């Protein structure tokens, strides 16, 4: 039955009417990250929906057999664990979640490993915490591990290590994690599977609401259309999905938000069929690895420097400019050379972020001085796009 489904899917490809759109926009699907939300693969009581997981596995297997590299980011651990154990009254909420994650992650991976095994695919687990992205060495360790898995045809399945990452150490949700992984692994596309067809101008399912099919860097602000509400077990909602999708698309990765409850949705998107989704079109300018890492590091900044008007203008200009000590008027926080530091202007606007070449003490000693060694070298700095477009009007 499994082989039959794969062959059926491969042999019955019929281009849909919308195929023209994706052919014209040419997203690249050679290496893709696919994020599966808790609401897609769990039932109402939180238990895993094995039938749905099987459909997703089938869909991924079709791509895998075509030589497309796939990295799966799957939620569902906490929900799956919840259906197995009711912690005692004296167990606090955080500990309960940790227990559920410890149980549920095993259930989740057992299902995936078993089902991928039916297709002759070896799946392996990778659990990340926010800390794994903080230090560039850890970040590269993770990259090397996933690269080695892909080279050896092991399908990486990533989740947050929910059993140990709590509160401030947590990712906002797995949408954020999928964004980080797709940018870490230089994926060409990211498909975020949720339980709705994409981003709507209003409430999904209502007649008068339309699915937005294309969003690019010139598209209007989406916040007015989207409510912050979320359904079911996942932590994320459409608001965070959209902000992650825009950020990732700005790094040159095409992002699709689509409905994981639709059979063969992944291969339909890859084959440019006429299916519903919202496409966040990739910016043609691809960032370097270091800059991608930096742009995800704002929550790890150890301090900030305030810059004067001249430095502000120079940085926001499109030319490659490093931040010199002469442009700095104040140093906030305690940091070491090599730490991530935020750059703000005199009005407190966030101008960018970068890796400092001075520790905070030395930086304070040399405020406003004309030194040749930049405080942040251009190659290790990311400028906030919003501030740049505000300056350019
Ligand atoms: N990592 C969580 C889990 O596996 C899900 C987080 C989210 O909902 O995005 O349950």
Short mmCIF file of C-alpha atoms and ligand atoms in Angstrom, two decimals:
data_model
loop_
_atom_site.label_atom_id
_atom_site.label_comp_id
_atom_site.label_asym_id
_atom_site.label_seq_id
_atom_site.Cartn_x
_atom_site.Cartn_y
_atom_site.Cartn_z
CA UNK A 1 0.00 0.00 0.00
CA UNK A 2 2.83 2.41 0.89
CA UNK A 3 4.71 1.74 -2.34
CA UNK A 4 1.49 2.04 -4.26
CA UNK A 5 0.84 5.51 -2.80
CA UNK A 6 4.36 6.71 -3.68
CA UNK A 7 4.08 5.44 -7.25
CA UNK A 8 0.63 6.87 -7.57
CA UNK A 9 1.82 10.26 -6.40
CA UNK A 10 4.84 10.23 -8.71
CA UNK A 11 2.99 9.00 -11.79
CA UNK A 12 -0.11 11.12 -11.52
CA UNK A 13 1.32 14.57 -11.58
CA UNK A 14 -1.05 16.85 -13.42
CA UNK A 15 -0.06 20.51 -13.51
CA UNK A 16 -2.75 22.71 -11.97
CA UNK A 17 -3.93 26.05 -13.30
CA UNK A 18 -1.95 27.92 -10.69
CA UNK A 19 1.24 26.16 -11.72
CA UNK A 20 1.91 29.21 -13.88
CA UNK A 21 2.33 31.36 -10.76
CA UNK A 22 5.03 29.21 -9.15
CA UNK A 23 6.78 28.61 -12.48
CA UNK A 24 7.00 32.33 -12.98
CA UNK A 25 8.25 32.99 -9.43
CA UNK A 26 10.65 30.01 -9.60
CA UNK A 27 11.04 29.04 -5.95
CA UNK A 28 13.80 26.48 -5.49
CA UNK A 29 12.87 23.25 -3.73
CA UNK A 30 16.21 21.40 -3.78
CA UNK A 31 16.55 21.61 -0.01
CA UNK A 32 13.45 22.38 1.98
CA UNK A 33 12.51 22.71 5.62
CA UNK A 34 9.01 21.60 6.51
CA UNK A 35 7.43 22.62 9.79
CA UNK A 36 4.55 20.53 11.06
CA UNK A 37 2.37 22.13 13.74
CA UNK A 38 0.88 20.31 16.75
CA UNK A 39 -2.62 21.00 15.49
CA UNK A 40 -1.90 19.16 12.26
CA UNK A 41 -0.79 15.87 13.78
CA UNK A 42 -2.68 15.61 17.05
CA UNK A 43 -6.32 14.79 17.73
CA UNK A 44 -8.67 16.76 19.94
CA UNK A 45 -7.52 14.95 23.10
CA UNK A 46 -3.86 15.66 22.20
CA UNK A 47 -3.03 12.10 21.20
CA UNK A 48 -1.06 11.68 17.98
CA UNK A 49 -3.09 11.34 14.82
CA UNK A 50 -1.13 8.50 13.22
CA UNK A 51 -3.24 8.63 10.05
CA UNK A 52 -2.24 12.27 9.47
CA UNK A 53 1.40 11.61 10.33
CA UNK A 54 1.35 8.79 7.77
CA UNK A 55 0.01 11.17 5.08
CA UNK A 56 2.81 13.63 5.85
CA UNK A 57 5.43 10.89 5.85
CA UNK A 58 4.10 9.66 2.47
CA UNK A 59 4.27 13.17 1.11
CA UNK A 60 7.84 13.72 2.35
CA UNK A 61 8.86 10.26 1.05
CA UNK A 62 7.82 11.28 -2.47
CA UNK A 63 10.22 14.24 -2.35
CA UNK A 64 12.95 12.26 -0.67
CA UNK A 65 12.85 9.61 -3.41
CA UNK A 66 13.35 12.39 -5.95
CA UNK A 67 16.56 13.43 -4.25
CA UNK A 68 15.13 16.55 -2.60
CA UNK A 69 16.76 17.18 0.79
CA UNK A 70 14.14 17.56 3.49
CA UNK A 71 14.50 18.73 7.09
CA UNK A 72 11.40 18.23 9.18
CA UNK A 73 10.64 20.44 12.17
CA UNK A 74 7.86 18.77 14.07
CA UNK A 75 5.84 19.91 17.06
CA UNK A 76 3.46 17.65 18.93
CA UNK A 77 5.59 16.36 21.80
CA UNK A 78 3.85 18.23 24.62
CA UNK A 79 0.39 17.48 23.23
CA UNK A 80 1.20 13.79 22.79
CA UNK A 81 2.58 13.51 26.33
CA UNK A 82 -0.43 15.29 27.80
CA UNK A 83 -2.74 12.52 26.73
CA UNK A 84 -0.55 9.96 28.57
CA UNK A 85 -0.17 11.39 32.09
CA UNK A 86 -2.05 13.70 34.46
CA UNK A 87 0.58 15.04 36.89
CA UNK A 88 -0.32 15.30 40.59
CA UNK A 89 -1.66 18.56 42.06
CA UNK A 90 1.70 19.47 43.60
CA UNK A 91 3.41 19.39 40.19
CA UNK A 92 3.62 22.93 38.84
CA UNK A 93 2.68 23.91 35.29
CA UNK A 94 6.28 24.12 34.07
CA UNK A 95 7.20 20.72 35.48
CA UNK A 96 4.02 19.21 34.00
CA UNK A 97 5.03 20.47 30.58
CA UNK A 98 8.51 19.05 31.04
CA UNK A 99 7.08 15.63 31.92
CA UNK A 100 4.71 15.71 28.94
CA UNK A 101 7.53 16.66 26.62
CA UNK A 102 9.75 13.86 27.99
CA UNK A 103 7.01 11.30 27.30
CA UNK A 104 5.57 12.84 24.14
CA UNK A 105 8.84 13.35 22.25
CA UNK A 106 9.51 9.62 22.41
CA UNK A 107 6.00 8.86 21.13
CA UNK A 108 6.37 11.42 18.36
CA UNK A 109 9.72 10.09 17.18
CA UNK A 110 8.59 6.47 17.46
CA UNK A 111 5.73 7.22 15.08
CA UNK A 112 7.96 9.06 12.63
CA UNK A 113 10.73 6.45 12.73
CA UNK A 114 8.30 3.60 12.27
CA UNK A 115 6.43 5.24 9.39
CA UNK A 116 9.52 6.56 7.57
CA UNK A 117 11.03 3.08 8.04
CA UNK A 118 8.15 1.67 5.96
CA UNK A 119 9.49 3.76 3.09
CA UNK A 120 13.07 2.67 3.66
CA UNK A 121 13.96 6.08 5.10
CA UNK A 122 16.03 6.38 8.26
CA UNK A 123 14.87 9.31 10.37
CA UNK A 124 16.97 10.81 13.18
CA UNK A 125 16.12 13.23 15.99
CA UNK A 126 17.71 16.57 16.79
CA UNK A 127 16.56 18.53 19.84
CA UNK A 128 17.52 22.20 20.06
CA UNK A 129 17.23 24.92 22.67
CA UNK A 130 17.57 28.63 22.17
CA UNK A 131 21.04 28.29 23.68
CA UNK A 132 22.05 26.13 20.69
CA UNK A 133 21.72 29.24 18.52
CA UNK A 134 23.32 31.71 20.91
CA UNK A 135 26.89 30.64 20.57
CA UNK A 136 28.23 30.57 17.02
CA UNK A 137 30.23 27.42 17.80
CA UNK A 138 27.09 25.55 18.93
CA UNK A 139 25.31 26.94 15.93
CA UNK A 140 27.95 25.49 13.62
CA UNK A 141 27.96 22.16 15.51
CA UNK A 142 24.27 21.89 14.81
CA UNK A 143 24.83 22.79 11.18
CA UNK A 144 27.55 20.13 10.84
CA UNK A 145 25.34 17.51 12.45
CA UNK A 146 22.37 18.18 10.12
CA UNK A 147 24.68 18.36 7.09
CA UNK A 148 26.21 14.98 7.98
CA UNK A 149 22.74 13.49 8.42
CA UNK A 150 21.66 14.76 5.00
CA UNK A 151 24.85 13.52 3.34
CA UNK A 152 24.18 10.07 4.79
CA UNK A 153 20.53 10.11 3.74
CA UNK A 154 19.26 10.31 7.30
CA UNK A 155 16.19 12.50 7.49
CA UNK A 156 16.60 15.05 10.33
CA UNK A 157 13.53 15.64 12.49
CA UNK A 158 14.02 18.68 14.71
CA UNK A 159 12.05 19.83 17.73
CA UNK A 160 12.69 22.10 20.64
CA UNK A 161 14.06 20.28 23.67
CA UNK A 162 10.89 21.14 25.59
CA UNK A 163 11.88 19.02 28.59
CA UNK A 164 14.69 21.40 29.48
CA UNK A 165 13.94 24.69 27.75
CA UNK A 166 11.63 26.73 29.89
CA UNK A 167 10.42 30.32 29.98
CA UNK A 168 13.02 32.81 28.79
CA UNK A 169 15.14 30.03 27.30
CA UNK A 170 12.30 29.00 25.02
CA UNK A 171 11.74 29.75 21.35
CA UNK A 172 8.58 31.77 20.83
CA UNK A 173 7.28 28.62 19.15
CA UNK A 174 8.37 26.06 16.58
CA UNK A 175 7.71 28.54 13.77
CA UNK A 176 10.66 30.51 15.10
CA UNK A 177 12.72 27.31 15.33
CA UNK A 178 11.83 26.37 11.74
CA UNK A 179 12.94 29.82 10.57
CA UNK A 180 16.26 29.43 12.37
CA UNK A 181 16.83 25.94 10.98
CA UNK A 182 15.98 26.88 7.40
CA UNK A 183 18.34 29.80 7.55
CA UNK A 184 21.06 27.78 9.34
CA UNK A 185 20.86 25.07 6.69
CA UNK A 186 20.59 27.41 3.69
CA UNK A 187 17.28 25.87 2.69
CA UNK A 188 15.80 27.33 -0.46
CA UNK A 189 12.24 27.05 0.82
CA UNK A 190 10.37 26.63 4.08
CA UNK A 191 6.86 25.18 4.18
CA UNK A 192 4.95 25.87 7.42
CA UNK A 193 2.04 23.48 7.81
CA UNK A 194 -0.81 24.64 9.98
CA UNK A 195 -4.51 23.76 10.12
CA UNK A 196 -5.61 26.62 7.83
CA UNK A 197 -4.85 27.24 4.15
CA UNK A 198 -2.67 30.30 4.73
CA UNK A 199 -3.08 33.96 5.69
CA UNK A 200 -6.57 35.37 5.29
CA UNK A 201 -7.90 38.89 5.13
CA UNK A 202 -10.17 38.08 8.06
CA UNK A 203 -11.28 34.85 9.66
CA UNK A 204 -10.57 31.65 7.70
CA UNK A 205 -13.77 29.87 6.68
CA UNK A 206 -15.88 33.06 6.47
CA UNK A 207 -17.22 33.66 2.98
CA UNK A 208 -16.16 37.26 2.72
CA UNK A 209 -12.56 36.53 3.66
CA UNK A 210 -9.92 35.96 1.02
CA UNK A 211 -6.77 33.93 1.17
CA UNK A 212 -3.73 36.12 0.49
CA UNK A 213 -1.69 34.11 -2.02
CA UNK A 214 1.41 36.28 -2.36
CA UNK A 215 3.29 38.52 0.05
CA UNK A 216 6.54 40.28 -0.78
CA UNK A 217 8.67 42.98 0.85
CA UNK A 218 6.44 45.67 -0.65
CA UNK A 219 3.21 44.17 0.64
CA UNK A 220 1.30 46.18 3.24
CA UNK A 221 1.51 45.43 6.95
CA UNK A 222 -0.52 42.29 7.61
CA UNK A 223 -1.20 42.88 11.28
CA UNK A 224 -4.54 44.54 10.65
CA UNK A 225 -5.86 41.36 9.04
CA UNK A 226 -4.58 38.89 11.58
CA UNK A 227 -5.80 38.23 15.09
CA UNK A 228 -3.34 37.09 17.74
CA UNK A 229 -5.67 34.23 18.66
CA UNK A 230 -4.53 30.66 18.21
CA UNK A 231 -6.29 27.36 18.31
CA UNK A 232 -5.58 24.03 19.92
CA UNK A 233 -2.27 22.84 21.31
CA UNK A 234 0.47 24.78 19.53
CA UNK A 235 2.16 27.83 21.06
CA UNK A 236 2.27 29.85 17.85
CA UNK A 237 -0.46 31.71 15.99
CA UNK A 238 -0.76 33.33 12.57
CA UNK A 239 0.80 36.55 13.81
CA UNK A 240 4.09 34.91 14.73
CA UNK A 241 3.99 32.75 11.58
CA UNK A 242 3.73 35.89 9.44
CA UNK A 243 6.48 37.78 11.21
CA UNK A 244 8.84 34.78 10.98
CA UNK A 245 7.87 34.19 7.34
CA UNK A 246 8.63 37.80 6.40
CA UNK A 247 11.97 37.74 8.21
CA UNK A 248 13.01 34.47 6.55
CA UNK A 249 11.86 35.61 3.10
CA UNK A 250 14.01 38.73 3.60
CA UNK A 251 17.01 36.35 3.91
CA UNK A 252 16.29 34.93 0.46
CA UNK A 253 14.20 31.89 1.43
CA UNK A 254 10.74 31.31 -0.08
CA UNK A 255 8.20 30.59 2.65
CA UNK A 256 4.82 28.92 2.19
CA UNK A 257 2.11 28.73 4.84
CA UNK A 258 -0.30 25.95 3.94
CA UNK A 259 -2.77 23.46 5.39
CA UNK A 260 -1.13 20.27 6.64
CA UNK A 261 -4.51 18.57 6.83
CA UNK A 262 -4.70 18.49 3.05
CA UNK A 263 -3.31 15.29 1.57
CA UNK A 264 -0.15 15.70 -0.54
CA UNK A 265 -0.01 19.46 0.12
CA UNK A 266 3.81 19.43 0.29
CA UNK A 267 4.41 17.67 -3.02
CA UNK A 268 1.62 19.71 -4.60
CA UNK A 269 3.42 22.94 -3.70
CA UNK A 270 6.78 21.55 -4.87
CA UNK A 271 5.21 20.40 -8.14
CA UNK A 272 3.60 23.80 -8.59
CA UNK A 273 0.04 22.49 -8.51
CA UNK A 274 -3.04 24.56 -8.01
CA UNK A 275 -3.46 24.33 -4.24
CA UNK A 276 -4.16 27.00 -1.63
CA UNK A 277 -1.24 28.55 0.25
CA UNK A 278 0.28 31.92 1.10
CA UNK A 279 3.65 32.45 -0.53
CA UNK A 280 6.13 34.87 1.08
CA UNK A 281 8.37 35.64 -1.85
CA UNK A 282 12.12 35.41 -1.21
CA UNK A 283 14.18 38.55 -1.44
CA UNK A 284 16.67 38.13 -4.27
CA UNK A 285 19.53 39.29 -2.03
CA UNK A 286 20.81 36.31 -0.01
CA UNK A 287 22.62 37.06 3.24
CA UNK A 288 25.93 35.46 4.28
CA UNK A 289 25.87 32.79 6.99
CA UNK A 290 27.27 35.12 9.66
CA UNK A 291 24.72 37.84 8.90
CA UNK A 292 21.87 35.32 8.98
CA UNK A 293 23.04 34.13 12.37
CA UNK A 294 23.34 37.70 13.62
CA UNK A 295 19.87 38.69 12.50
CA UNK A 296 18.45 35.91 14.67
CA UNK A 297 20.55 36.90 17.64
CA UNK A 298 18.80 40.05 18.89
CA UNK A 299 17.51 38.29 21.99
CA UNK A 300 21.09 37.38 22.92
CA UNK A 301 22.53 40.90 22.88
CA UNK A 302 24.70 41.56 25.94
CA UNK A 303 24.65 45.33 25.66
CA UNK A 304 24.00 48.31 23.43
CA UNK A 305 25.85 51.29 22.03
CA UNK A 306 24.26 54.65 21.27
CA UNK A 307 25.47 56.26 18.06
CA UNK A 308 25.50 59.86 16.87
CA UNK A 309 23.61 61.25 13.89
CA UNK A 310 26.59 60.98 11.50
CA UNK A 311 27.12 57.30 12.28
CA UNK A 312 23.38 56.68 11.98
CA UNK A 313 23.24 58.16 8.51
CA UNK A 314 26.34 56.28 7.40
CA UNK A 315 25.02 52.93 8.63
CA UNK A 316 21.58 53.37 7.12
CA UNK A 317 23.06 54.33 3.78
CA UNK A 318 23.21 51.29 1.50
CA UNK A 319 27.03 51.32 1.37
CA UNK A 320 29.04 48.78 3.33
CA UNK A 321 30.10 50.77 6.42
CA UNK A 322 31.63 49.56 9.66
CA UNK A 323 30.76 51.21 13.00
CA UNK A 324 33.75 53.18 14.31
CA UNK A 325 34.39 54.35 17.89
CA UNK A 326 34.10 57.95 16.70
CA UNK A 327 30.38 57.42 16.01
CA UNK A 328 29.62 56.08 19.50
CA UNK A 329 28.31 58.38 22.25
CA UNK A 330 27.38 55.88 24.99
CA UNK A 331 28.01 52.27 25.97
CA UNK A 332 25.37 50.31 27.90
CA UNK A 333 25.77 46.93 29.59
CA UNK A 334 28.74 44.70 30.25
CA UNK A 335 30.04 42.67 27.34
CA UNK A 336 33.18 41.01 26.08
CA UNK A 337 34.87 41.34 22.74
CA UNK A 338 32.99 38.99 20.38
CA UNK A 339 29.63 39.41 22.13
CA UNK A 340 26.50 40.51 20.31
CA UNK A 341 25.66 44.18 20.87
CA UNK A 342 22.67 46.23 19.77
CA UNK A 343 23.10 49.55 17.95
CA UNK A 344 20.59 52.28 18.83
CA UNK A 345 20.33 55.92 17.83
CA UNK A 346 19.96 58.89 20.20
CA UNK A 347 16.18 58.56 20.13
CA UNK A 348 16.40 54.92 21.17
CA UNK A 349 15.51 53.52 17.72
CA UNK A 350 16.90 50.11 16.97
CA UNK A 351 19.39 50.56 14.12
CA UNK A 352 20.95 47.12 14.01
CA UNK A 353 23.00 44.48 15.70
CA UNK A 354 26.58 43.24 15.44
CA UNK A 355 29.51 41.42 16.95
CA UNK A 356 31.66 43.85 18.92
CA UNK A 357 35.45 43.92 18.59
CA UNK A 358 35.88 45.65 21.97
CA UNK A 359 34.77 44.73 25.48
CA UNK A 360 32.49 47.23 27.21
CA UNK A 361 35.27 48.62 29.43
CA UNK A 362 37.60 49.32 26.54
CA UNK A 363 34.74 50.70 24.45
CA UNK A 364 33.86 53.16 27.24
CA UNK A 365 37.50 54.31 27.44
CA UNK A 366 37.55 55.10 23.73
CA UNK A 367 34.08 56.64 23.18
CA UNK A 368 34.15 59.20 20.35
CA UNK A 369 37.82 58.55 19.52
CA UNK A 370 39.18 58.26 16.03
CA UNK A 371 40.50 54.68 16.17
CA UNK A 372 41.09 52.63 13.05
CA UNK A 373 39.77 49.33 14.47
CA UNK A 374 35.99 49.42 14.02
CA UNK A 375 33.76 48.72 17.01
CA UNK A 376 31.72 46.45 14.71
CA UNK A 377 33.07 45.41 11.32
CA UNK A 378 30.56 45.60 8.46
CA UNK A 379 30.82 41.84 7.80
CA UNK A 380 29.56 41.19 11.33
CA UNK A 381 26.72 43.67 11.39
CA UNK A 382 23.07 43.55 10.35
CA UNK A 383 21.12 46.75 9.87
CA UNK A 384 17.45 46.87 10.74
CA UNK A 385 15.55 46.99 7.43
CA UNK A 386 12.72 49.06 8.94
CA UNK A 387 15.09 51.84 10.01
CA UNK A 388 16.71 51.76 6.58
CA UNK A 389 13.41 52.14 4.72
CA UNK A 390 12.27 54.86 7.15
CA UNK A 391 15.38 56.89 6.24
CA UNK A 392 14.94 56.27 2.53
CA UNK A 393 11.35 57.51 2.90
N1 LIG B 1 7.89 22.08 20.75
C1 LIG B 1 6.51 21.99 21.14
C2 LIG B 1 6.03 20.55 21.09
O1 LIG B 1 6.63 19.71 20.45
C3 LIG B 1 5.60 22.81 20.27
C4 LIG B 1 5.87 24.29 20.22
C5 LIG B 1 4.87 25.01 19.32
O2 LIG B 1 3.68 24.83 19.51
O3 LIG B 1 5.26 25.72 18.41
O4 LIG B 1 5.01 20.26 21.67
#
